[in-house]
PDB file of C-alpha atoms in Angstrom:
ATOM      1  CA  UNK B   1      -2.853  66.052  56.121  1.00 49.00           C
ATOM      2  CA  UNK B   2      -2.298  69.684  55.171  1.00 48.00           C
ATOM      3  CA  UNK B   3       0.137  68.582  52.495  1.00 49.00           C
ATOM      4  CA  UNK B   4      -2.428  66.205  51.070  1.00 48.00           C
ATOM      5  CA  UNK B   5      -5.116  68.874  50.966  1.00 52.00           C
ATOM      6  CA  UNK B   6      -2.753  71.233  49.195  1.00 49.00           C
ATOM      7  CA  UNK B   7      -1.966  68.497  46.718  1.00 46.00           C
ATOM      8  CA  UNK B   8      -5.645  67.995  45.973  1.00 45.00           C
ATOM      9  CA  UNK B   9      -6.246  71.729  45.596  1.00 51.00           C
ATOM     10  CA  UNK B  10      -3.294  71.981  43.278  1.00 52.00           C
ATOM     11  CA  UNK B  11      -4.409  69.090  41.138  1.00 49.00           C
ATOM     12  CA  UNK B  12      -8.045  70.098  41.082  1.00 51.00           C
ATOM     13  CA  UNK B  13      -7.364  72.399  38.171  1.00 49.00           C
ATOM     14  CA  UNK B  14      -5.389  69.881  36.099  1.00 49.00           C
ATOM     15  CA  UNK B  15      -6.410  66.825  34.150  1.00 44.00           C
ATOM     16  CA  UNK B  16      -4.535  64.514  36.529  1.00 44.00           C
ATOM     17  CA  UNK B  17      -6.924  65.252  39.385  1.00 48.00           C
ATOM     18  CA  UNK B  18      -9.293  62.334  38.680  1.00 45.00           C
ATOM     19  CA  UNK B  19      -6.399  59.928  39.016  1.00 41.00           C
ATOM     20  CA  UNK B  20      -5.984  60.784  42.700  1.00 42.00           C
ATOM     21  CA  UNK B  21      -8.150  59.472  45.481  1.00 45.00           C
ATOM     22  CA  UNK B  22      -7.745  60.260  49.169  1.00 43.00           C
ATOM     23  CA  UNK B  23      -8.590  58.478  52.344  1.00 45.00           C
ATOM     24  CA  UNK B  24      -8.323  61.246  54.908  1.00 41.00           C
ATOM     25  CA  UNK B  25      -9.066  58.964  57.790  1.00 47.00           C
ATOM     26  CA  UNK B  26      -5.957  56.925  57.108  1.00 45.00           C
ATOM     27  CA  UNK B  27      -4.006  59.818  55.633  1.00 46.00           C
ATOM     28  CA  UNK B  28      -3.393  57.686  52.616  1.00 49.00           C
ATOM     29  CA  UNK B  29      -3.207  58.718  48.995  1.00 46.00           C
ATOM     30  CA  UNK B  30      -3.808  56.189  46.275  1.00 48.00           C
ATOM     31  CA  UNK B  31      -3.769  56.407  42.504  1.00 45.00           C
ATOM     32  CA  UNK B  32      -6.578  54.833  40.517  1.00 50.00           C
ATOM     33  CA  UNK B  33      -5.004  53.080  37.589  1.00 52.00           C
ATOM     34  CA  UNK B  34      -6.356  53.158  34.058  1.00 52.00           C
ATOM     35  CA  UNK B  35      -8.427  56.308  34.537  1.00 50.00           C
ATOM     36  CA  UNK B  36      -7.889  59.507  32.555  1.00 48.00           C
ATOM     37  CA  UNK B  37     -10.274  62.429  32.869  1.00 51.00           C
ATOM     38  CA  UNK B  38     -12.861  60.223  34.498  1.00 50.00           C
ATOM     39  CA  UNK B  39     -12.753  57.591  31.789  1.00 52.00           C
ATOM     40  CA  UNK B  40     -11.294  54.136  32.169  1.00 51.00           C
ATOM     41  CA  UNK B  41      -8.667  53.308  29.569  1.00 49.00           C
ATOM     42  CA  UNK B  42      -6.604  50.258  28.785  1.00 50.00           C
ATOM     43  CA  UNK B  43      -2.841  50.375  29.114  1.00 48.00           C
ATOM     44  CA  UNK B  44      -2.469  47.265  27.009  1.00 52.00           C
ATOM     45  CA  UNK B  45      -3.653  46.510  23.513  1.00 53.00           C
ATOM     46  CA  UNK B  46      -6.908  44.631  23.678  1.00 53.00           C
ATOM     47  CA  UNK B  47      -6.563  41.054  22.469  1.00 54.00           C
ATOM     48  CA  UNK B  48      -8.719  40.224  19.463  1.00 56.00           C
ATOM     49  CA  UNK B  49     -11.953  38.520  20.313  1.00 62.00           C
ATOM     50  CA  UNK B  50     -12.180  34.762  19.949  1.00 60.00           C
ATOM     51  CA  UNK B  51     -14.714  35.129  17.165  1.00 58.00           C
ATOM     52  CA  UNK B  52     -12.505  37.559  15.275  1.00 57.00           C
ATOM     53  CA  UNK B  53      -9.527  35.267  15.686  1.00 57.00           C
ATOM     54  CA  UNK B  54     -11.508  32.300  14.392  1.00 59.00           C
ATOM     55  CA  UNK B  55     -12.619  34.305  11.370  1.00 59.00           C
ATOM     56  CA  UNK B  56      -9.029  35.277  10.614  1.00 55.00           C
ATOM     57  CA  UNK B  57      -7.820  31.678  10.876  1.00 52.00           C
ATOM     58  CA  UNK B  58     -10.715  30.449   8.739  1.00 62.00           C
ATOM     59  CA  UNK B  59     -10.014  33.041   6.038  1.00 59.00           C
ATOM     60  CA  UNK B  60      -6.323  32.145   5.994  1.00 58.00           C
ATOM     61  CA  UNK B  61      -7.155  28.453   5.714  1.00 61.00           C
ATOM     62  CA  UNK B  62      -9.521  29.078   2.799  1.00 74.00           C
ATOM     63  CA  UNK B  63      -6.895  31.168   1.039  1.00 71.00           C
ATOM     64  CA  UNK B  64      -4.292  28.454   1.620  1.00 74.00           C
ATOM     65  CA  UNK B  65      -6.660  25.763   0.333  1.00 90.00           C
ATOM     66  CA  UNK B  66      -7.299  27.808  -2.808  1.00 95.00           C
ATOM     67  CA  UNK B  67      -3.585  28.227  -3.469  1.00 96.00           C
ATOM     68  CA  UNK B  68      -2.914  24.549  -2.886  1.00 96.00           C
ATOM     69  CA  UNK B  69      -5.729  23.515  -5.213  1.00 97.00           C
ATOM     70  CA  UNK B  70      -4.510  26.015  -7.808  1.00 98.00           C
ATOM     71  CA  UNK B  71      -1.112  24.292  -7.837  1.00 98.00           C
ATOM     72  CA  UNK B  72      -2.689  20.849  -8.261  1.00 97.00           C
ATOM     73  CA  UNK B  73      -4.916  22.112 -11.060  1.00 97.00           C
ATOM     74  CA  UNK B  74      -1.962  23.810 -12.760  1.00 98.00           C
ATOM     75  CA  UNK B  75      -0.082  20.504 -12.970  1.00 97.00           C
ATOM     76  CA  UNK B  76      -3.145  18.763 -14.410  1.00 96.00           C
ATOM     77  CA  UNK B  77      -3.499  21.448 -17.078  1.00 96.00           C
ATOM     78  CA  UNK B  78       0.196  21.567 -17.937  1.00 97.00           C
ATOM     79  CA  UNK B  79       0.338  17.806 -18.428  1.00 95.00           C
ATOM     80  CA  UNK B  80      -2.119  18.241 -21.288  1.00 93.00           C
ATOM     81  CA  UNK B  81       0.475  20.445 -22.996  1.00 94.00           C
ATOM     82  CA  UNK B  82       3.858  18.905 -22.218  1.00 94.00           C
ATOM     83  CA  UNK B  83       5.562  15.898 -20.570  1.00 92.00           C
ATOM     84  CA  UNK B  84       6.127  15.951 -16.827  1.00 93.00           C
ATOM     85  CA  UNK B  85       9.900  16.088 -17.367  1.00 93.00           C
ATOM     86  CA  UNK B  86       9.516  19.532 -18.950  1.00 95.00           C
ATOM     87  CA  UNK B  87       7.586  20.998 -16.040  1.00 96.00           C
ATOM     88  CA  UNK B  88       9.432  23.231 -13.595  1.00 97.00           C
ATOM     89  CA  UNK B  89       8.410  24.778 -10.301  1.00 98.00           C
ATOM     90  CA  UNK B  90       8.459  28.209 -11.960  1.00 98.00           C
ATOM     91  CA  UNK B  91       6.156  27.040 -14.747  1.00 98.00           C
ATOM     92  CA  UNK B  92       3.740  25.466 -12.275  1.00 98.00           C
ATOM     93  CA  UNK B  93       3.792  28.528  -9.997  1.00 98.00           C
ATOM     94  CA  UNK B  94       3.130  30.910 -12.890  1.00 98.00           C
ATOM     95  CA  UNK B  95       0.183  28.846 -14.098  1.00 98.00           C
ATOM     96  CA  UNK B  96      -1.217  28.591 -10.554  1.00 98.00           C
ATOM     97  CA  UNK B  97      -0.752  32.300  -9.899  1.00 97.00           C
ATOM     98  CA  UNK B  98       1.359  31.816  -6.765  1.00 97.00           C
ATOM     99  CA  UNK B  99       4.916  32.781  -5.910  1.00 96.00           C
ATOM    100  CA  UNK B 100       7.682  30.185  -5.847  1.00 96.00           C
ATOM    101  CA  UNK B 101       7.843  30.627  -2.081  1.00 95.00           C
ATOM    102  CA  UNK B 102       4.118  29.878  -1.976  1.00 95.00           C
ATOM    103  CA  UNK B 103       4.683  26.691  -3.960  1.00 97.00           C
ATOM    104  CA  UNK B 104       7.354  25.472  -1.549  1.00 97.00           C
ATOM    105  CA  UNK B 105       5.093  26.268   1.402  1.00 96.00           C
ATOM    106  CA  UNK B 106       2.750  23.495   0.235  1.00 96.00           C
ATOM    107  CA  UNK B 107       4.996  21.106  -1.700  1.00 97.00           C
ATOM    108  CA  UNK B 108       8.641  20.060  -1.555  1.00 95.00           C
ATOM    109  CA  UNK B 109       8.940  19.533  -5.303  1.00 96.00           C
ATOM    110  CA  UNK B 110       6.931  18.917  -8.448  1.00 95.00           C
ATOM    111  CA  UNK B 111       7.022  15.217  -7.559  1.00 95.00           C
ATOM    112  CA  UNK B 112       5.206  15.992  -4.322  1.00 94.00           C
ATOM    113  CA  UNK B 113       2.402  17.538  -6.357  1.00 95.00           C
ATOM    114  CA  UNK B 114       2.199  14.445  -8.539  1.00 93.00           C
ATOM    115  CA  UNK B 115       2.190  12.164  -5.498  1.00 92.00           C
ATOM    116  CA  UNK B 116      -0.697  14.157  -4.019  1.00 94.00           C
ATOM    117  CA  UNK B 117      -2.716  13.896  -7.238  1.00 94.00           C
ATOM    118  CA  UNK B 118      -2.168  10.124  -7.341  1.00 92.00           C
ATOM    119  CA  UNK B 119      -3.056   9.819  -3.643  1.00 92.00           C
ATOM    120  CA  UNK B 120      -6.335  11.607  -4.329  1.00 94.00           C
ATOM    121  CA  UNK B 121      -6.957   9.261  -7.260  1.00 94.00           C
ATOM    122  CA  UNK B 122      -6.389   6.251  -4.992  1.00 92.00           C
ATOM    123  CA  UNK B 123      -8.806   7.678  -2.435  1.00 94.00           C
ATOM    124  CA  UNK B 124     -11.354   8.216  -5.190  1.00 96.00           C
ATOM    125  CA  UNK B 125     -10.950   4.574  -6.228  1.00 94.00           C
ATOM    126  CA  UNK B 126     -11.471   3.460  -2.630  1.00 94.00           C
ATOM    127  CA  UNK B 127     -14.709   5.426  -2.424  1.00 96.00           C
ATOM    128  CA  UNK B 128     -16.049   4.077  -5.725  1.00 95.00           C
ATOM    129  CA  UNK B 129     -15.263   0.478  -4.758  1.00 94.00           C
ATOM    130  CA  UNK B 130     -16.760   1.111  -1.306  1.00 92.00           C
ATOM    131  CA  UNK B 131     -13.254   0.770   0.119  1.00 92.00           C
ATOM    132  CA  UNK B 132     -12.743  -2.549  -1.649  1.00 93.00           C
ATOM    133  CA  UNK B 133     -15.706  -3.993   0.169  1.00 94.00           C
ATOM    134  CA  UNK B 134     -15.986  -7.783  -0.088  1.00 94.00           C
ATOM    135  CA  UNK B 135     -18.622  -9.283  -2.324  1.00 93.00           C
ATOM    136  CA  UNK B 136     -21.958  -9.281  -0.588  1.00 88.00           C
ATOM    137  CA  UNK B 137     -24.498 -12.129  -0.644  1.00 90.00           C
ATOM    138  CA  UNK B 138     -26.513 -10.351  -3.343  1.00 94.00           C
ATOM    139  CA  UNK B 139     -23.500  -9.470  -5.525  1.00 96.00           C
ATOM    140  CA  UNK B 140     -22.483 -12.003  -8.143  1.00 96.00           C
ATOM    141  CA  UNK B 141     -18.838 -12.583  -9.089  1.00 96.00           C
ATOM    142  CA  UNK B 142     -19.554 -10.859 -12.420  1.00 96.00           C
ATOM    143  CA  UNK B 143     -20.976  -7.823 -10.616  1.00 96.00           C
ATOM    144  CA  UNK B 144     -17.937  -7.736  -8.320  1.00 95.00           C
ATOM    145  CA  UNK B 145     -15.569  -7.782 -11.305  1.00 96.00           C
ATOM    146  CA  UNK B 146     -17.580  -5.007 -12.949  1.00 96.00           C
ATOM    147  CA  UNK B 147     -17.465  -2.941  -9.738  1.00 95.00           C
ATOM    148  CA  UNK B 148     -13.690  -3.211  -9.468  1.00 96.00           C
ATOM    149  CA  UNK B 149     -12.822  -2.667 -13.127  1.00 97.00           C
ATOM    150  CA  UNK B 150     -15.545  -0.073 -13.716  1.00 96.00           C
ATOM    151  CA  UNK B 151     -14.438   1.969 -10.709  1.00 96.00           C
ATOM    152  CA  UNK B 152     -10.820   1.901 -11.858  1.00 96.00           C
ATOM    153  CA  UNK B 153     -11.861   2.980 -15.366  1.00 97.00           C
ATOM    154  CA  UNK B 154     -13.829   5.926 -13.956  1.00 96.00           C
ATOM    155  CA  UNK B 155     -10.883   7.069 -11.824  1.00 96.00           C
ATOM    156  CA  UNK B 156      -8.419   6.858 -14.707  1.00 95.00           C
ATOM    157  CA  UNK B 157     -10.784   8.786 -16.983  1.00 94.00           C
ATOM    158  CA  UNK B 158     -11.351  11.483 -14.362  1.00 94.00           C
ATOM    159  CA  UNK B 159      -7.634  11.904 -13.689  1.00 94.00           C
ATOM    160  CA  UNK B 160      -6.440  11.799 -17.274  1.00 90.00           C
ATOM    161  CA  UNK B 161      -3.996  13.027 -18.599  1.00 90.00           C
ATOM    162  CA  UNK B 162      -2.109  12.644 -15.304  1.00 93.00           C
ATOM    163  CA  UNK B 163      -2.341   8.859 -15.350  1.00 92.00           C
ATOM    164  CA  UNK B 164      -1.310   8.605 -18.996  1.00 90.00           C
ATOM    165  CA  UNK B 165       1.614  10.981 -18.471  1.00 89.00           C
ATOM    166  CA  UNK B 166       2.810   8.966 -15.484  1.00 91.00           C
ATOM    167  CA  UNK B 167       2.649   5.741 -17.456  1.00 87.00           C
ATOM    168  CA  UNK B 168       4.749   7.263 -20.242  1.00 86.00           C
ATOM    169  CA  UNK B 169       7.327   8.610 -17.791  1.00 89.00           C
ATOM    170  CA  UNK B 170       7.637   5.587 -15.478  1.00 89.00           C
ATOM    171  CA  UNK B 171      10.269   3.875 -17.627  1.00 87.00           C
ATOM    172  CA  UNK B 172      12.595   6.891 -17.640  1.00 90.00           C
ATOM    173  CA  UNK B 173      11.853   8.552 -14.309  1.00 92.00           C
ATOM    174  CA  UNK B 174      12.704   6.548 -11.185  1.00 92.00           C
ATOM    175  CA  UNK B 175      10.801   8.918  -8.891  1.00 91.00           C
ATOM    176  CA  UNK B 176       7.566   8.570 -10.845  1.00 92.00           C
ATOM    177  CA  UNK B 177       8.035   4.800 -11.003  1.00 93.00           C
ATOM    178  CA  UNK B 178       8.389   4.712  -7.217  1.00 93.00           C
ATOM    179  CA  UNK B 179       5.226   6.769  -6.724  1.00 93.00           C
ATOM    180  CA  UNK B 180       3.230   4.562  -9.099  1.00 93.00           C
ATOM    181  CA  UNK B 181       4.518   1.367  -7.502  1.00 94.00           C
ATOM    182  CA  UNK B 182       3.438   2.596  -4.078  1.00 92.00           C
ATOM    183  CA  UNK B 183      -0.006   3.409  -5.439  1.00 91.00           C
ATOM    184  CA  UNK B 184      -0.541   0.021  -7.071  1.00 94.00           C
ATOM    185  CA  UNK B 185       0.832  -1.811  -4.005  1.00 96.00           C
ATOM    186  CA  UNK B 186      -1.826  -0.122  -1.876  1.00 93.00           C
ATOM    187  CA  UNK B 187      -4.559  -1.395  -4.178  1.00 94.00           C
ATOM    188  CA  UNK B 188      -3.053  -4.884  -4.488  1.00 97.00           C
ATOM    189  CA  UNK B 189      -2.837  -5.379  -0.717  1.00 97.00           C
ATOM    190  CA  UNK B 190      -6.526  -4.573  -0.289  1.00 95.00           C
ATOM    191  CA  UNK B 191      -7.678  -6.820  -3.138  1.00 96.00           C
ATOM    192  CA  UNK B 192      -5.561  -9.725  -1.844  1.00 97.00           C
ATOM    193  CA  UNK B 193      -7.387  -9.485   1.474  1.00 96.00           C
ATOM    194  CA  UNK B 194     -10.780  -9.681  -0.253  1.00 96.00           C
ATOM    195  CA  UNK B 195      -9.781 -12.693  -2.383  1.00 96.00           C
ATOM    196  CA  UNK B 196      -8.230 -14.613   0.510  1.00 97.00           C
ATOM    197  CA  UNK B 197     -11.369 -14.125   2.599  1.00 96.00           C
ATOM    198  CA  UNK B 198     -13.484 -15.567  -0.222  1.00 95.00           C
ATOM    199  CA  UNK B 199     -11.145 -18.530  -0.597  1.00 96.00           C
ATOM    200  CA  UNK B 200     -11.486 -19.277   3.126  1.00 96.00           C
ATOM    201  CA  UNK B 201     -15.260 -19.087   2.769  1.00 94.00           C
ATOM    202  CA  UNK B 202     -15.140 -21.412  -0.228  1.00 94.00           C
ATOM    203  CA  UNK B 203     -16.745 -18.849  -2.543  1.00 94.00           C
ATOM    204  CA  UNK B 204     -13.775 -18.112  -4.831  1.00 95.00           C
ATOM    205  CA  UNK B 205     -11.813 -20.502  -7.008  1.00 95.00           C
ATOM    206  CA  UNK B 206      -8.786 -18.683  -8.464  1.00 97.00           C
ATOM    207  CA  UNK B 207      -6.830 -20.118 -11.355  1.00 97.00           C
ATOM    208  CA  UNK B 208      -3.619 -20.035  -9.295  1.00 96.00           C
ATOM    209  CA  UNK B 209      -2.719 -20.759  -5.694  1.00 95.00           C
ATOM    210  CA  UNK B 210      -0.249 -17.857  -5.749  1.00 98.00           C
ATOM    211  CA  UNK B 211      -2.791 -15.176  -4.892  1.00 98.00           C
ATOM    212  CA  UNK B 212      -0.352 -12.226  -4.505  1.00 98.00           C
ATOM    213  CA  UNK B 213       1.163 -12.859  -7.940  1.00 98.00           C
ATOM    214  CA  UNK B 214      -2.264 -13.394  -9.500  1.00 98.00           C
ATOM    215  CA  UNK B 215      -3.745 -10.193  -8.072  1.00 98.00           C
ATOM    216  CA  UNK B 216      -0.634  -8.205  -9.028  1.00 98.00           C
ATOM    217  CA  UNK B 217      -0.905  -9.445 -12.616  1.00 98.00           C
ATOM    218  CA  UNK B 218      -4.564  -8.438 -12.744  1.00 98.00           C
ATOM    219  CA  UNK B 219      -3.971  -5.031 -11.130  1.00 96.00           C
ATOM    220  CA  UNK B 220      -0.984  -4.070 -13.278  1.00 95.00           C
ATOM    221  CA  UNK B 221      -2.691  -5.223 -16.478  1.00 96.00           C
ATOM    222  CA  UNK B 222      -5.689  -3.109 -15.518  1.00 96.00           C
ATOM    223  CA  UNK B 223      -3.550  -0.046 -14.754  1.00 94.00           C
ATOM    224  CA  UNK B 224      -1.589  -0.227 -17.994  1.00 92.00           C
ATOM    225  CA  UNK B 225      -4.640  -0.773 -20.152  1.00 94.00           C
ATOM    226  CA  UNK B 226      -6.647   2.023 -18.531  1.00 95.00           C
ATOM    227  CA  UNK B 227      -3.726   4.449 -18.764  1.00 92.00           C
ATOM    228  CA  UNK B 228      -3.860   4.089 -22.535  1.00 90.00           C
ATOM    229  CA  UNK B 229      -0.862   1.858 -23.125  1.00 89.00           C
ATOM    230  CA  UNK B 230      -1.051   0.980 -26.823  1.00 88.00           C
ATOM    231  CA  UNK B 231       0.623  -2.357 -26.127  1.00 90.00           C
ATOM    232  CA  UNK B 232      -2.608  -3.392 -24.411  1.00 90.00           C
ATOM    233  CA  UNK B 233      -5.154  -1.340 -26.345  1.00 90.00           C
ATOM    234  CA  UNK B 234      -3.787  -1.667 -29.843  1.00 91.00           C
ATOM    235  CA  UNK B 235      -3.694   1.053 -32.486  1.00 90.00           C
ATOM    236  CA  UNK B 236      -7.388   1.960 -32.182  1.00 90.00           C
ATOM    237  CA  UNK B 237      -7.029   2.832 -28.479  1.00 90.00           C
ATOM    238  CA  UNK B 238     -10.527   1.596 -27.644  1.00 93.00           C
ATOM    239  CA  UNK B 239     -10.575   1.717 -23.840  1.00 94.00           C
ATOM    240  CA  UNK B 240     -14.145   0.411 -23.490  1.00 95.00           C
ATOM    241  CA  UNK B 241     -13.226  -2.647 -25.491  1.00 95.00           C
ATOM    242  CA  UNK B 242     -10.341  -3.210 -23.095  1.00 96.00           C
ATOM    243  CA  UNK B 243     -12.613  -2.721 -20.077  1.00 97.00           C
ATOM    244  CA  UNK B 244     -14.902  -5.530 -21.229  1.00 96.00           C
ATOM    245  CA  UNK B 245     -11.920  -7.866 -21.559  1.00 97.00           C
ATOM    246  CA  UNK B 246     -10.607  -6.831 -18.128  1.00 98.00           C
ATOM    247  CA  UNK B 247     -13.938  -7.651 -16.500  1.00 97.00           C
ATOM    248  CA  UNK B 248     -13.843 -11.158 -17.948  1.00 97.00           C
ATOM    249  CA  UNK B 249     -10.191 -11.503 -16.996  1.00 98.00           C
ATOM    250  CA  UNK B 250     -10.902 -10.699 -13.336  1.00 98.00           C
ATOM    251  CA  UNK B 251     -13.991 -12.896 -13.279  1.00 97.00           C
ATOM    252  CA  UNK B 252     -12.349 -15.991 -14.723  1.00 97.00           C
ATOM    253  CA  UNK B 253      -9.040 -15.508 -12.901  1.00 98.00           C
ATOM    254  CA  UNK B 254     -10.703 -15.409  -9.473  1.00 97.00           C
ATOM    255  CA  UNK B 255     -13.786 -17.610  -9.967  1.00 96.00           C
ATOM    256  CA  UNK B 256     -13.049 -19.650 -13.072  1.00 93.00           C
ATOM    257  CA  UNK B 257     -10.577 -22.029 -11.497  1.00 82.00           C
ATOM    258  CA  UNK B 258     -11.428 -25.449 -10.187  1.00 68.00           C
ATOM    259  CA  UNK B 259     -12.420 -25.640  -6.545  1.00 59.00           C
ATOM    260  CA  UNK B 260     -10.388 -27.603  -4.033  1.00 50.00           C
ATOM    261  CA  UNK B 261     -13.156 -30.214  -3.891  1.00 54.00           C
ATOM    262  CA  UNK B 262     -13.106 -30.630  -7.659  1.00 56.00           C
ATOM    263  CA  UNK B 263      -9.328 -30.951  -7.683  1.00 53.00           C
ATOM    264  CA  UNK B 264      -9.425 -33.568  -4.923  1.00 52.00           C
ATOM    265  CA  UNK B 265     -12.091 -35.538  -6.793  1.00 59.00           C
ATOM    266  CA  UNK B 266     -10.066 -35.435 -10.005  1.00 57.00           C
ATOM    267  CA  UNK B 267      -6.929 -36.595  -8.196  1.00 53.00           C
ATOM    268  CA  UNK B 268      -8.834 -39.450  -6.533  1.00 65.00           C
ATOM    269  CA  UNK B 269     -10.323 -40.501  -9.858  1.00 69.00           C
ATOM    270  CA  UNK B 270      -6.921 -40.408 -11.543  1.00 65.00           C
ATOM    271  CA  UNK B 271      -5.374 -42.424  -8.702  1.00 68.00           C
ATOM    272  CA  UNK B 272      -8.130 -45.005  -8.952  1.00 73.00           C
ATOM    273  CA  UNK B 273      -7.593 -45.363 -12.687  1.00 72.00           C
ATOM    274  CA  UNK B 274      -3.872 -45.750 -12.216  1.00 70.00           C
ATOM    275  CA  UNK B 275      -4.318 -48.478  -9.597  1.00 69.00           C
ATOM    276  CA  UNK B 276      -6.754 -50.436 -11.734  1.00 66.00           C
ATOM    277  CA  UNK B 277      -4.690 -50.219 -14.894  1.00 62.00           C
ATOM    278  CA  UNK B 278      -2.813 -53.444 -15.766  1.00 61.00           C
ATOM    279  CA  UNK B 279       0.942 -53.257 -15.340  1.00 56.00           C
TER     280      UNK B 279
END
């Protein structure tokens, strides 16, 4: 006990005194942690608050989104100036204002950027066509054809010159051809589903029983014409003129054919004529 009292008297004049506490009844000395000169302190670095952490993450995400969008926009702008084959990662990065390492953080290659742009174009087409919604009871076949072709025309116009550049490069660049084929296959699969449902309901009469081949022909013709292919548009390059033809092409290809009932009636009539004809 005497030793403890001497210890307290000795420490009373130093700044460590507040750290000591004494229980004389149990002759026990204890040290109060995290207290210096009567003030509680932390021995560990305080973790950032949840709100502060969320703000940091949100700011980083916004900065990342801006850089990613800058890369996409850079490719769109550069394609107005030169073919895709002449674009390099360095050129794209310089135009976007990001480092090469920043480019590779978001995209594996320049083809990845192109694939993302085309994926966004496909999503835009889905939204405009109401996700390839089937023809409603109040929508005529002509209105349906206009919805499909008109939506595609709007998407191609909004994403030009990317679509035109891709069309030019598809014959010489296998990677671009693969990306474009995947895009058009996505559209074709959805349109086939719509047409087959109408056939089952007896409300569509396509000109061919081979629906996949028919829809593919319509979709590819539409894509090539809207991308500005002069083989389809001619020397004047009048896209609106081509759009009007495409609308009629879709309408007559899917609803201009003879119905199954009409075909059966024609076959029965022909058979009856054959049986009544003199040998």
